[in-house]
Backbone as a chain_set.jsonl record, in Angstrom:
{"seq": "MTVNGINPAASLGELKLQHEAGLAGQRTESAFSKALREKVNQESKVRFSRHAAARIAERSGGLSQELLENLNRAVETAREKGSRDTLILQGQNAFIVNVPNNVVVTMVSYQDMKENIFTNIDSTVLI", "coords": {"N": [[177.242, 46.188, 43.31], [175.537, 49.093, 42.101], [172.793, 50.589, 41.082], [171.656, 53.62, 39.711], [172.319, 54.89, 41.79], [171.131, 52.978, 43.726], [171.454, 50.141, 45.752], [170.836, 46.769, 44.669], [170.554, 44.851, 46.318], [169.499, 45.941, 48.715], [167.528, 46.451, 51.496], [164.178, 46.951, 51.797], [163.491, 48.531, 53.952], [165.949, 49.796, 54.464], [165.889, 51.397, 51.773], [163.606, 52.828, 52.282], [164.243, 54.612, 54.181], [166.545, 55.89, 52.988], [165.241, 57.124, 50.99], [163.441, 58.895, 52.153], [165.253, 60.101, 53.86], [166.486, 61.835, 51.969], [164.567, 63.335, 51.317], [164.425, 65.042, 53.424], [166.005, 66.881, 53.313], [164.927, 68.685, 51.532], [162.995, 71.888, 50.785], [160.72, 72.125, 49.563], [158.47, 69.858, 48.262], [158.079, 67.847, 45.358], [155.368, 66.899, 43.006], [155.754, 64.345, 42.176], [157.786, 63.608, 43.951], [156.38, 63.517, 46.259], [154.312, 61.631, 45.547], [155.611, 59.319, 45.155], [156.814, 58.936, 47.941], [154.402, 58.411, 49.234], [153.831, 56.109, 48.15], [155.983, 54.477, 48.904], [155.541, 54.51, 51.672], [153.389, 52.963, 51.815], [154.007, 50.447, 51.899], [154.469, 49.746, 54.534], [152.852, 49.512, 57.486], [153.776, 51.452, 59.758], [154.838, 54.839, 59.438], [157.667, 57.128, 58.37], [158.403, 60.34, 59.759], [160.033, 63.024, 57.794], [162.058, 64.012, 59.485], [162.418, 62.176, 61.279], [163.515, 60.135, 59.483], [165.71, 61.041, 58.547], [167.252, 61.18, 60.993], [167.575, 58.614, 61.658], [169.093, 57.359, 59.62], [171.43, 58.677, 59.789], [172.072, 58.168, 62.389], [171.896, 55.399, 63.379], [172.494, 53.973, 60.958], [170.632, 52.696, 59.362], [167.447, 50.646, 58.787], [166.385, 47.531, 59.453], [164.465, 44.895, 58.199], [163.46, 43.379, 60.184], [163.278, 44.974, 62.34], [161.688, 46.901, 61.516], [159.126, 45.266, 61.515], [159.152, 45.064, 64.109], [158.575, 47.509, 65.107], [156.008, 48.084, 63.979], [154.421, 45.987, 65.032], [154.845, 46.988, 67.842], [153.432, 49.301, 67.594], [150.958, 48.564, 67.076], [150.377, 47.163, 69.47], [150.304, 49.411, 71.165], [148.342, 50.703, 70.391], [146.138, 49.044, 70.498], [145.949, 49.352, 73.558], [145.054, 51.99, 73.657], [146.579, 54.056, 73.36], [148.399, 57.152, 72.427], [150.764, 58.816, 71.892], [153.393, 57.388, 71.8], [156.468, 56.085, 73.283], [158.975, 53.95, 72.092], [161.063, 51.68, 72.822], [164.047, 50.221, 71.929], [166.598, 48.049, 71.881], [169.255, 50.08, 71.994], [168.069, 52.225, 71.173], [165.553, 54.741, 70.541], [162.258, 55.246, 69.925], [159.951, 57.539, 69.086], [156.452, 57.667, 68.596], [153.624, 58.71, 66.752], [150.671, 57.286, 67.684], [147.966, 57.322, 66.278], [148.402, 58.236, 63.829], [150.17, 56.552, 62.918], [152.961, 57.235, 62.525], [156.306, 57.631, 62.919], [157.993, 59.83, 64.626], [160.259, 60.783, 65.633], [163.828, 59.603, 66.407], [165.845, 58.6, 68.73], [169.311, 57.812, 69.913], [170.954, 55.905, 72.057], [173.346, 57.327, 72.987], [172.389, 59.887, 72.825], [170.505, 59.921, 74.595], [170.974, 60.398, 77.089], [170.599, 62.021, 80.18], [168.223, 63.513, 79.201], [164.889, 64.174, 78.763], [161.811, 62.686, 78.053], [158.592, 64.282, 76.91], [155.223, 64.487, 76.991], [154.492, 61.917, 76.278], [152.469, 59.032, 76.295], [152.504, 56.492, 76.876], [154.85, 53.607, 76.965], [156.503, 51.381, 75.038], [158.454, 48.319, 74.958], [160.459, 46.64, 72.815]], "CA": [[177.047, 47.184, 42.14], [174.556, 50.072, 42.269], [171.912, 51.15, 39.811], [171.148, 54.861, 40.038], [172.543, 54.946, 43.495], [170.363, 52.158, 44.741], [171.843, 48.895, 45.88], [169.697, 46.133, 44.315], [170.431, 43.954, 47.556], [169.212, 46.876, 49.868], [166.37, 46.106, 52.17], [163.045, 47.767, 51.802], [163.44, 49.352, 54.865], [166.928, 50.699, 53.663], [165.38, 52.028, 50.818], [162.486, 53.628, 52.465], [165.12, 55.52, 54.933], [167.382, 56.73, 51.89], [164.334, 57.951, 50.345], [162.951, 59.733, 53.564], [166.379, 61.129, 54.277], [166.723, 62.495, 50.858], [163.484, 64.562, 51.184], [164.555, 65.762, 54.723], [166.811, 68.216, 52.989], [164.362, 69.558, 50.62], [162.325, 72.691, 51.476], [159.43, 71.812, 48.981], [158.215, 68.436, 47.764], [157.387, 67.851, 44.025], [154.402, 65.871, 43.249], [156.237, 63.183, 42.076], [158.195, 63.027, 45.2], [155.196, 63.181, 47.048], [153.577, 60.3, 45.322], [156.803, 58.23, 45.69], [156.77, 58.805, 49.497], [153.251, 57.87, 49.666], [153.802, 54.828, 47.671], [156.874, 53.788, 49.9], [154.875, 54.273, 52.967], [151.985, 51.906, 51.7], [154.596, 48.953, 52.189], [154.544, 49.192, 55.867], [151.916, 50.232, 58.277], [154.121, 52.585, 60.204], [155.469, 55.653, 58.334], [158.55, 57.749, 58.995], [158.494, 61.756, 59.141], [161.219, 63.402, 57.233], [162.848, 64.222, 60.629], [163.066, 60.781, 61.867], [164.138, 59.141, 58.326], [167.07, 61.634, 58.586], [167.942, 60.664, 62.014], [167.6, 56.815, 61.531], [169.953, 57.222, 58.592], [172.72, 59.317, 60.157], [172.562, 57.827, 63.661], [171.739, 53.892, 63.293], [172.891, 53.432, 59.954], [169.685, 51.808, 58.448], [166.534, 50.02, 59.313], [166.191, 46.239, 59.184], [163.211, 44.482, 57.924], [162.923, 42.736, 61.561], [162.819, 46.366, 63.056], [160.577, 47.589, 61.034], [158.109, 44.425, 61.746], [158.683, 45.006, 65.475], [157.764, 48.751, 65.173], [154.666, 47.74, 63.425], [153.775, 45.201, 66.326], [154.786, 47.846, 68.933], [152.429, 50.312, 67.517], [149.591, 48.051, 67.19], [150.239, 46.814, 70.766], [150.164, 50.587, 71.959], [146.93, 51.232, 69.512], [145.17, 48.387, 71.476], [145.757, 50.026, 74.783], [144.606, 53.286, 73.693], [147.935, 55.063, 73.42], [148.359, 58.292, 71.405], [152.182, 59.064, 71.745], [154.206, 56.137, 72.338], [157.948, 55.784, 73.444], [159.311, 52.528, 71.766], [162.521, 51.23, 73.077], [164.298, 48.899, 71.301], [167.966, 47.856, 72.088], [169.927, 51.261, 72.812], [167.342, 53.25, 70.415], [164.19, 55.036, 71.226], [161.327, 55.991, 68.729], [158.765, 58.413, 69.457], [155.599, 57.454, 67.592], [152.232, 59.163, 67.053], [150.108, 55.938, 67.238], [146.687, 57.25, 65.458], [148.774, 58.479, 62.419], [151.323, 55.461, 62.305], [154.327, 58.012, 62.243], [157.54, 57.645, 63.796], [158.293, 61.418, 64.712], [161.87, 60.941, 65.707], [164.379, 58.453, 66.743], [167.132, 59.024, 69.698], [169.841, 56.779, 70.059], [171.425, 55.7, 73.496], [174.341, 58.479, 73.292], [171.922, 61.263, 72.851], [169.058, 60.105, 75.658], [171.709, 60.627, 78.608], [170.129, 63.44, 80.57], [167.308, 64.051, 78.221], [163.422, 63.873, 79.277], [160.779, 62.659, 77.145], [157.57, 64.739, 77.614], [154.09, 64.267, 76.275], [154.311, 60.523, 76.067], [151.348, 58.517, 77.29], [153.074, 55.11, 77.092], [156.193, 53.206, 76.421], [156.614, 49.731, 74.682], [159.778, 47.592, 75.075], [160.797, 45.604, 71.829]], "C": [[175.597, 47.882, 42.443], [173.899, 50.483, 40.816], [171.306, 52.546, 40.117], [171.182, 55.157, 41.618], [171.676, 54.185, 44.44], [171.119, 50.668, 44.608], [170.74, 47.903, 45.659], [169.512, 45.2, 45.506], [169.737, 44.677, 48.675], [167.87, 46.24, 50.178], [165.011, 47.045, 51.697], [163.275, 48.942, 52.724], [164.719, 50.413, 54.891], [166.346, 51.851, 52.698], [164.371, 53.126, 50.985], [163.291, 54.912, 53.431], [165.949, 56.506, 53.878], [166.291, 57.634, 51.306], [163.838, 59.154, 51.207], [163.956, 60.781, 53.856], [166.601, 62.266, 53.156], [165.656, 63.811, 50.804], [163.624, 65.435, 52.38], [165.273, 67.122, 54.294], [166.183, 69.236, 52.139], [163.461, 70.46, 51.245], [160.663, 72.352, 50.749], [159.461, 70.432, 48.167], [157.374, 68.56, 46.32], [156.143, 66.962, 44.304], [154.71, 64.608, 42.966], [156.993, 62.769, 43.37], [157.308, 62.756, 46.408], [154.597, 61.707, 47.1], [154.635, 59.091, 45.457], [156.881, 58.001, 47.119], [155.664, 58.25, 49.881], [153.19, 56.356, 49.374], [154.489, 53.897, 48.593], [156.343, 53.573, 51.258], [153.661, 53.254, 52.952], [152.612, 50.544, 52.279], [154.586, 48.432, 53.407], [153.484, 50.14, 56.523], [152.464, 51.619, 59.119], [154.876, 53.492, 59.119], [156.729, 56.491, 59.192], [158.562, 59.444, 58.636], [160.045, 61.993, 58.681], [162.412, 63.511, 58.335], [163.643, 62.928, 60.965], [163.662, 59.887, 61.046], [165.58, 59.789, 58.437], [167.765, 61.373, 59.682], [168.296, 59.225, 62.06], [168.917, 56.79, 60.553], [171.325, 57.668, 59.187], [172.957, 58.741, 61.388], [172.896, 56.044, 63.655], [172.187, 53.46, 62.068], [171.822, 52.75, 58.793], [168.492, 51.156, 59.292], [166.345, 48.752, 58.729], [164.752, 45.927, 58.837], [162.589, 43.98, 59.402], [162.772, 44.098, 62.352], [161.75, 46.941, 62.815], [159.134, 46.706, 61.358], [157.833, 44.725, 63.252], [158.191, 46.267, 65.809], [156.412, 48.545, 64.839], [153.791, 46.941, 64.505], [153.757, 46.118, 67.471], [153.67, 48.808, 68.777], [151.159, 49.816, 67.499], [149.365, 47.57, 68.67], [149.528, 48.304, 71.655], [148.569, 51.006, 71.357], [145.754, 50.45, 70.499], [144.848, 48.92, 73.067], [145.396, 51.385, 74.633], [145.743, 54.417, 73.441], [147.786, 56.123, 72.284], [149.794, 58.537, 71.046], [153.099, 58.146, 72.724], [155.846, 56.359, 72.288], [158.186, 54.392, 73.155], [160.758, 52.304, 72.026], [162.867, 49.949, 72.63], [165.854, 48.876, 71.276], [168.349, 49.405, 72.63], [169.254, 52.405, 71.698], [166.116, 53.562, 70.965], [163.469, 55.735, 69.891], [160.18, 56.669, 69.547], [157.644, 58.362, 68.22], [154.32, 58.117, 67.817], [151.507, 58.11, 66.559], [148.443, 56.4, 66.12], [147.058, 57.57, 64.08], [149.837, 57.267, 61.822], [152.632, 56.249, 62.149], [155.171, 57.956, 63.125], [158.031, 59.155, 63.72], [159.543, 61.535, 65.009], [162.421, 59.736, 66.363], [165.674, 58.949, 67.588], [167.846, 57.854, 70.014], [170.586, 56.92, 71.758], [172.042, 56.96, 73.718], [173.452, 59.626, 73.677], [170.652, 61.265, 74.05], [169.772, 60.127, 76.855], [171.183, 62.039, 78.948], [168.902, 64.084, 79.953], [165.866, 63.624, 78.975], [162.549, 63.72, 78.195], [159.562, 62.967, 77.74], [156.39, 64.263, 76.469], [153.774, 62.709, 75.641], [153.267, 59.8, 76.961], [151.568, 56.905, 77.396], [154.088, 54.766, 76.519], [156.083, 51.575, 76.135], [158.019, 49.526, 74.444], [159.671, 46.727, 73.889], [162.053, 44.966, 71.81]], "O": [[174.667, 47.26, 42.958], [174.471, 50.632, 39.736], [170.34, 52.52, 40.878], [170.296, 55.539, 42.383], [171.458, 54.51, 45.607], [171.329, 50.14, 43.516], [169.719, 48.042, 46.332], [168.382, 44.762, 45.721], [169.376, 43.978, 49.621], [167.197, 45.626, 49.35], [165.351, 48.058, 51.087], [163.257, 50.115, 52.351], [164.603, 51.588, 55.239], [166.403, 53.054, 52.958], [164.206, 54.073, 50.216], [162.888, 56.071, 53.336], [165.953, 57.731, 53.995], [166.501, 58.84, 51.171], [163.915, 60.311, 50.794], [163.725, 61.973, 54.053], [166.857, 63.434, 53.45], [165.885, 64.942, 50.375], [163.012, 66.503, 52.409], [165.116, 68.209, 54.851], [166.637, 70.367, 51.966], [162.99, 70.036, 52.301], [159.629, 72.36, 51.416], [160.441, 70.053, 47.525], [156.321, 69.178, 46.164], [155.864, 66.426, 45.377], [154.021, 63.706, 43.442], [156.818, 61.637, 43.822], [157.509, 61.946, 47.313], [154.425, 60.921, 48.032], [154.295, 57.989, 45.886], [157.016, 56.84, 47.507], [155.734, 57.535, 50.881], [152.661, 55.522, 50.109], [153.994, 52.862, 49.039], [156.647, 52.584, 51.923], [153.097, 52.836, 53.963], [151.981, 49.721, 52.942], [154.651, 47.231, 53.667], [153.29, 51.303, 56.169], [151.799, 52.653, 59.169], [155.421, 53.02, 58.122], [156.77, 56.509, 60.422], [158.701, 59.839, 57.479], [161.018, 61.351, 59.076], [163.557, 63.139, 58.077], [164.844, 62.657, 60.962], [164.284, 58.932, 61.513], [166.562, 59.047, 58.413], [168.983, 61.294, 59.521], [169.358, 58.826, 62.538], [169.811, 56.031, 60.927], [172.299, 56.937, 59.009], [174.155, 58.72, 61.667], [174.003, 55.566, 63.903], [172.316, 52.236, 62.088], [172.13, 52.389, 57.657], [168.623, 51.161, 60.516], [166.134, 48.728, 57.516], [163.877, 46.713, 59.2], [161.411, 44.17, 59.705], [161.83, 44.056, 63.144], [160.956, 47.424, 63.622], [158.086, 47.345, 61.454], [156.695, 44.699, 63.721], [157.392, 46.321, 66.745], [155.616, 48.967, 65.678], [152.629, 47.247, 64.773], [152.729, 46.126, 68.147], [152.996, 49.119, 69.759], [150.228, 50.53, 67.872], [148.21, 47.575, 69.095], [148.606, 48.309, 72.47], [147.777, 51.628, 72.065], [144.804, 50.984, 71.072], [143.748, 48.884, 73.62], [145.449, 52.023, 75.684], [145.485, 55.619, 73.372], [147.076, 55.897, 71.304], [150.063, 58.464, 69.846], [153.377, 58.203, 73.922], [156.383, 56.786, 71.266], [157.653, 53.57, 73.9], [161.582, 52.858, 71.298], [162.277, 48.885, 72.817], [166.387, 49.754, 70.597], [167.767, 49.864, 73.613], [169.923, 53.398, 71.411], [165.581, 52.814, 71.783], [163.974, 56.517, 69.086], [159.664, 56.208, 70.565], [157.845, 58.873, 67.118], [153.868, 58.145, 68.962], [151.505, 57.832, 65.359], [148.033, 55.592, 65.286], [146.284, 57.298, 63.163], [150.198, 57.107, 60.656], [153.459, 55.641, 61.469], [154.814, 58.251, 64.266], [158.456, 59.574, 62.643], [160.059, 62.57, 64.587], [161.662, 58.895, 66.846], [166.481, 59.695, 67.031], [167.21, 56.864, 70.378], [170.653, 57.957, 72.418], [171.512, 57.744, 74.504], [173.675, 60.281, 74.695], [169.998, 62.258, 74.369], [169.083, 59.827, 77.83], [171.286, 63.014, 78.205], [168.639, 65.243, 80.274], [165.893, 62.689, 79.775], [162.509, 64.627, 77.363], [159.183, 62.383, 78.755], [156.629, 63.795, 75.356], [152.986, 62.448, 74.732], [153.224, 59.958, 78.181], [150.765, 56.196, 78.003], [154.457, 55.425, 75.546], [155.646, 50.74, 76.927], [158.726, 50.341, 73.853], [158.694, 45.978, 73.917], [162.295, 44.103, 70.966]]}, "num_chains": 1, "name": "protein.A"}
């Protein structure tokens, strides 16, 4: 059963991605939308750019609580080593994270990684 398009059993990560992906299609963000996005982002240390949220939603189908926790730990590990822009590899997905701002900039699936080059990355964390 869904209420206002939201499944009550959905995880926080899934709700966060649905919200961020919905914002990706908007050109301007209302004050309410901005406040809601900021509140949702406070629930975890790592945040998602609109682009990253849209890519995660369309390519991987969602974000589990376990993956969200793993990303947070990976970002903290990168921060301790002095990293700024980190490639986080998890299974068959890659996440590019701006460590100082705790923002996942994009997500690339294994199928899209073939013959691609990651540039401007100063570290890699495997989770």
